Amino acid sequence: MNMQNVQMLNLSISDLTNLIAECLKAELEKNNPIKNKATVETTNHLLSRKEVSEMLKVSYTTLFHWNNDGTLPAQKLGNRVYYQESQILDRLKKPSNNL
């Protein structure tokens, strides 16, 4: 038989509300893939067009236009197009971006 410890706390409604809000915020931050990627070292990590398209949920055509107008610059290596992950994350953090 499993025994569980039960603690009774006297909390005001505002304290309980703050506690729940803090717990929810922590859980949401754990499950947010964009913020999680921001914590990883991403200085020179390159992403393919397919990866960026899936991450941002946009078409290849949109990525092409963003590259041409400077919104999200791409790099060509041979016949392939890549995007720096750090640049994508920086653009997502800016409040006045086109992404």
N, CA, C and O of each residue as an XYZ file, in Angstrom:
396
protein
N       0.844     -1.173      0.000
C       0.000      0.000      0.000
C       0.893      1.241      0.000
O       1.820      1.345      0.803
N       0.608      2.183     -0.907
C       1.389      3.414     -1.010
C       0.868      4.450     -0.037
O      -0.336      4.683      0.070
N       1.784      5.057      0.656
C       1.428      6.122      1.591
C       1.871      7.451      0.974
O       3.007      7.593      0.521
N       0.979      8.389      0.966
C       1.301      9.708      0.435
C       1.213     10.720      1.560
O       0.366     10.627      2.448
N       2.120     11.698      1.496
C       2.101     12.777      2.478
C       1.135     13.853      2.012
O       1.152     14.258      0.850
N       0.314     14.298      2.906
C      -0.633     15.361      2.610
C      -0.301     16.534      3.508
O      -0.179     16.394      4.725
N      -0.156     17.699      2.884
C       0.119     18.906      3.645
C      -1.030     19.879      3.443
O      -1.506     20.071      2.324
N      -1.451     20.459      4.479
C      -2.508     21.461      4.415
C      -1.860     22.828      4.612
O      -1.127     23.046      5.577
N      -2.132     23.724      3.707
C      -1.579     25.068      3.779
C      -2.716     26.073      3.812
O      -3.744     25.887      3.161
N      -2.527     27.115      4.559
C      -3.485     28.207      4.559
C      -2.984     29.269      3.588
O      -2.005     29.962      3.864
N      -3.668     29.390      2.445
C      -3.283     30.366      1.430
C      -4.462     31.276      1.142
O      -5.618     30.853      1.152
N      -4.146     32.522      0.888
C      -5.202     33.437      0.460
C      -5.510     33.140     -1.004
O      -4.752     32.439     -1.674
N      -6.602     33.664     -1.486
C      -6.980     33.439     -2.877
C      -5.934     34.024     -3.818
O      -5.613     33.416     -4.839
N      -5.405     35.186     -3.491
C      -4.387     35.797     -4.357
C      -3.089     34.987     -4.346
O      -2.438     34.858     -5.383
N      -2.703     34.439     -3.188
C      -1.510     33.589     -3.123
C      -1.701     32.328     -3.955
O      -0.790     31.909     -4.669
N      -2.884     31.720     -3.865
C      -3.168     30.521     -4.639
C      -3.173     30.836     -6.132
O      -2.662     30.058     -6.938
N      -3.743     31.963     -6.492
C      -3.763     32.379     -7.892
C      -2.346     32.581     -8.411
O      -2.024     32.136     -9.513
N      -1.500     33.239     -7.640
C      -0.097     33.452     -8.040
C       0.652     32.134     -8.158
O       1.442     31.952     -9.084
N       0.414     31.221     -7.238
C       1.078     29.914     -7.269
C       0.687     29.142     -8.519
O       1.544     28.552     -9.178
N      -0.601     29.141     -8.851
C      -1.067     28.448    -10.047
C      -0.491     29.101    -11.297
O      -0.073     28.400    -12.219
N      -0.462     30.433    -11.344
C       0.086     31.148    -12.493
C       1.564     30.828    -12.696
O       2.004     30.629    -13.828
N       2.324     30.778    -11.623
C       3.752     30.452    -11.719
C       3.957     29.029    -12.228
O       4.838     28.785    -13.052
N       3.151     28.094    -11.743
C       3.251     26.698    -12.192
C       2.908     26.579    -13.673
O       3.602     25.886    -14.417
N       1.846     27.249    -14.102
C       1.461     27.214    -15.511
C       2.533     27.834    -16.393
O       2.853     27.302    -17.456
N       3.082     28.946    -15.957
C       4.129     29.615    -16.724
C       5.345     28.698    -16.883
O       5.911     28.598    -17.972
N       5.740     28.033    -15.805
C       6.883     27.119    -15.861
C       6.617     25.969    -16.826
O       7.504     25.588    -17.589
N       5.413     25.413    -16.802
C       5.074     24.305    -17.697
C       5.039     24.759    -19.151
O       5.514     24.044    -20.034
N       4.488     25.926    -19.406
C       4.428     26.438    -20.770
C       5.817     26.717    -21.315
O       6.087     26.455    -22.487
N       6.694     27.243    -20.486
C       8.061     27.508    -20.928
C       8.805     26.217    -21.229
O       9.623     26.172    -22.147
N       8.530     25.167    -20.465
C       9.167     23.867    -20.726
C       8.726     23.299    -22.062
O       9.511     22.647    -22.750
N       7.479     23.539    -22.434
C       6.910     22.928    -23.629
C       6.950     23.814    -24.856
O       6.452     23.407    -25.906
N       7.517     25.001    -24.775
C       7.595     25.897    -25.916
C       8.860     25.584    -26.708
O       9.959     25.864    -26.228
N       8.740     25.009    -27.912
C       9.937     24.596    -28.657
C      10.819     25.746    -29.083
O      12.037     25.586    -29.163
N      10.240     26.903    -29.358
C      11.056     28.029    -29.797
C      11.923     28.543    -28.662
O      13.107     28.809    -28.869
N      11.357     28.691    -27.456
C      12.153     29.144    -26.324
C      13.180     28.100    -25.925
O      14.293     28.450    -25.534
N      12.823     26.816    -26.018
C      13.785     25.777    -25.685
C      14.970     25.816    -26.635
O      16.111     25.634    -26.211
N      14.715     26.049    -27.904
C      15.814     26.128    -28.861
C      16.683     27.350    -28.601
O      17.883     27.331    -28.875
N      16.084     28.408    -28.075
C      16.842     29.621    -27.800
C      17.854     29.395    -26.694
O      18.869     30.090    -26.647
N      17.614     28.451    -25.807
C      18.539     28.199    -24.718
C      19.727     27.345    -25.159
O      20.743     27.294    -24.466
N      19.609     26.686    -26.289
C      20.690     25.847    -26.808
C      21.629     26.719    -27.627
O      21.183     27.669    -28.271
N      22.899     26.417    -27.613
C      23.870     27.164    -28.407
C      23.566     26.952    -29.884
O      23.664     25.833    -30.386
N      23.200     28.022    -30.580
C      22.785     27.894    -31.979
C      23.524     28.869    -32.889
O      22.967     29.296    -33.900
N      24.732     29.225    -32.569
C      25.408     30.285    -33.305
C      25.575     29.960    -34.791
O      25.274     30.810    -35.628
N      26.036     28.779    -35.141
C      26.294     28.465    -36.541
C      25.493     27.276    -37.032
O      25.821     26.704    -38.071
N      24.460     26.893    -36.319
C      23.660     25.748    -36.729
C      22.820     26.138    -37.938
O      22.068     27.111    -37.884
N      22.943     25.382    -39.034
C      22.214     25.687    -40.252
C      20.998     24.776    -40.378
O      21.057     23.588    -40.060
N      19.901     25.351    -40.846
C      18.668     24.607    -41.063
C      18.326     24.628    -42.546
O      18.540     25.634    -43.224
N      17.801     23.527    -43.043
C      17.399     23.455    -44.440
C      16.107     24.233    -44.658
O      15.435     24.618    -43.701
N      15.766     24.459    -45.924
C      14.505     25.134    -46.233
C      13.330     24.344    -45.676
O      12.367     24.923    -45.172
N      13.412     23.035    -45.769
C      12.322     22.193    -45.267
C      12.141     22.384    -43.762
O      11.016     22.542    -43.287
N      13.237     22.371    -43.015
C      13.160     22.542    -41.559
C      12.592     23.914    -41.185
O      11.755     24.022    -40.289
N      13.052     24.954    -41.875
C      12.577     26.310    -41.584
C      11.108     26.449    -41.982
O      10.319     27.063    -41.263
N      10.754     25.885    -43.113
C       9.370     25.931    -43.575
C       8.434     25.267    -42.565
O       7.361     25.796    -42.274
N       8.832     24.119    -42.032
C       8.016     23.423    -41.035
C       7.998     24.178    -39.707
O       6.964     24.238    -39.042
N       9.130     24.749    -39.322
C       9.217     25.477    -38.060
C       8.314     26.704    -38.064
O       7.606     26.965    -37.092
N       8.343     27.455    -39.165
C       7.591     28.703    -39.251
C       6.215     28.525    -39.885
O       5.406     29.452    -39.917
N       5.964     27.307    -40.394
C       4.687     27.000    -41.050
C       4.412     27.943    -42.223
O       3.335     28.526    -42.336
N       5.420     28.073    -43.090
C       5.293     28.880    -44.300
C       5.788     28.058    -45.484
O       6.439     27.028    -45.305
N       5.474     28.519    -46.703
C       5.881     27.807    -47.912
C       7.307     28.180    -48.313
O       7.890     29.133    -47.795
N       7.850     27.401    -49.250
C       9.171     27.712    -49.791
C       9.140     29.069    -50.505
O      10.122     29.811    -50.476
N       8.023     29.387    -51.139
C       7.887     30.669    -51.839
C       8.014     31.833    -50.871
O       8.666     32.831    -51.173
N       7.386     31.703    -49.701
C       7.492     32.755    -48.689
C       8.935     32.906    -48.232
O       9.420     34.027    -48.077
N       9.622     31.798    -48.015
C      11.038     31.863    -47.620
C      11.864     32.548    -48.711
O      12.761     33.335    -48.411
N      11.562     32.249    -49.967
C      12.261     32.875    -51.090
C      12.071     34.388    -51.055
O      13.035     35.140    -51.202
N      10.825     34.838    -50.859
C      10.548     36.279    -50.816
C      11.218     36.934    -49.605
O      11.761     38.033    -49.719
N      11.183     36.276    -48.462
C      11.836     36.823    -47.269
C      13.342     36.942    -47.480
O      13.965     37.878    -46.979
N      13.930     36.000    -48.216
C      15.351     36.072    -48.514
C      15.631     37.263    -49.434
O      16.592     38.003    -49.223
N      14.791     37.441    -50.448
C      15.005     38.535    -51.404
C      14.840     39.913    -50.785
O      15.575     40.836    -51.136
N      13.885     40.072    -49.863
C      13.686     41.401    -49.266
C      14.495     41.599    -47.981
O      14.383     42.643    -47.339
N      15.305     40.611    -47.598
C      16.184     40.755    -46.449
C      15.541     40.432    -45.114
O      16.180     40.576    -44.072
N      14.289     39.999    -45.123
C      13.609     39.660    -43.875
C      14.285     38.485    -43.189
O      14.488     38.497    -41.975
N      14.630     37.479    -43.964
C      15.294     36.288    -43.425
C      16.332     35.819    -44.439
O      16.017     35.032    -45.332
N      17.571     36.298    -44.305
C      18.598     35.963    -45.295
C      18.982     34.486    -45.253
O      19.034     33.856    -44.196
N      19.247     33.966    -46.441
C      19.639     32.559    -46.589
C      21.088     32.479    -47.053
O      21.670     33.457    -47.521
N      21.650     31.279    -46.909
C      23.000     31.020    -47.387
C      22.940     29.845    -48.341
O      22.238     28.866    -48.091
N      23.681     29.946    -49.437
C      23.736     28.835    -50.373
C      25.050     28.091    -50.186
O      26.124     28.689    -50.121
N      24.938     26.790    -50.102
C      26.105     25.912    -50.089
C      25.903     24.914    -51.219
O      25.097     23.990    -51.107
N      26.642     25.108    -52.309
C      26.406     24.285    -53.495
C      25.048     24.645    -54.073
O      24.762     25.817    -54.317
N      24.216     23.641    -54.291
C      22.875     23.877    -54.825
C      21.821     23.958    -53.730
O      20.629     24.039    -54.028
N      22.228     23.939    -52.499
C      21.272     23.908    -51.391
C      21.202     25.256    -50.679
O      22.161     26.028    -50.667
N      20.028     25.514    -50.082
C      19.790     26.764    -49.365
C      19.636     26.447    -47.884
O      18.910     25.527    -47.508
N      20.327     27.217    -47.047
C      20.272     27.028    -45.600
C      20.023     28.358    -44.908
O      20.300     29.429    -45.449
N      19.491     28.257    -43.694
C      19.237     29.427    -42.861
C      19.902     29.215    -41.515
O      19.895     28.104    -40.985
N      20.476     30.271    -40.958
C      21.081     30.170    -39.632
C      19.974     30.183    -38.583
O      19.123     31.072    -38.563
N      20.007     29.184    -37.721
C      18.981     29.070    -36.685
C      18.983     30.284    -35.770
O      17.917     30.738    -35.354
N      20.145     30.816    -35.449
C      20.226     31.978    -34.563
C      19.534     33.193    -35.177
O      18.908     33.975    -34.461
N      19.641     33.360    -36.507
C      18.970     34.478    -37.165
C      17.454     34.315    -37.118
O      16.728     35.291    -36.926
N      16.980     33.096    -37.291
C      15.537     32.840    -37.231
C      15.016     33.153    -35.841
O      13.991     33.820    -35.699
N      15.705     32.684    -34.822
C      15.262     32.921    -33.448
C      15.327     34.398    -33.091
O      14.460     34.898    -32.374
N      16.347     35.107    -33.584
C      16.433     36.552    -33.340
C      15.259     37.287    -33.972
O      14.689     38.191    -33.362
N      14.897     36.902    -35.189
C      13.768     37.542    -35.870
C      12.456     37.249    -35.144
O      11.577     38.110    -35.096
N      12.312     36.064    -34.585
C      11.085     35.722    -33.866
C      10.958     36.504    -32.563
O       9.846     36.768    -32.107
N      12.079     36.874    -31.963
C      12.057     37.609    -30.694
C      11.698     39.074    -30.884
O      11.167     39.700    -29.966
N      11.981     39.639    -32.073
C      11.712     41.050    -32.314
C      10.208     41.273    -32.432
O       9.531     40.548    -33.160
N       9.677     42.276    -31.719
C       8.231     42.518    -31.778
C       7.738     43.061    -33.101
O       6.582     42.833    -33.457
N       8.564     43.765    -33.836
C       8.124     44.357    -35.099
C       8.749     43.609    -36.277
O       9.512     44.184    -37.054
N       8.425     42.342    -36.400
C       8.984     41.577    -37.507
C       7.872     41.126    -38.448
O       6.689     41.180    -38.113
N       8.281     40.683    -39.624
C       7.326     40.215    -40.631
C       7.058     38.730    -40.500
O       6.193     38.206    -41.202
N       7.763     38.038    -39.632
C       7.589     36.595    -39.516
C       6.336     36.279    -38.754
O       6.015     35.108    -38.551
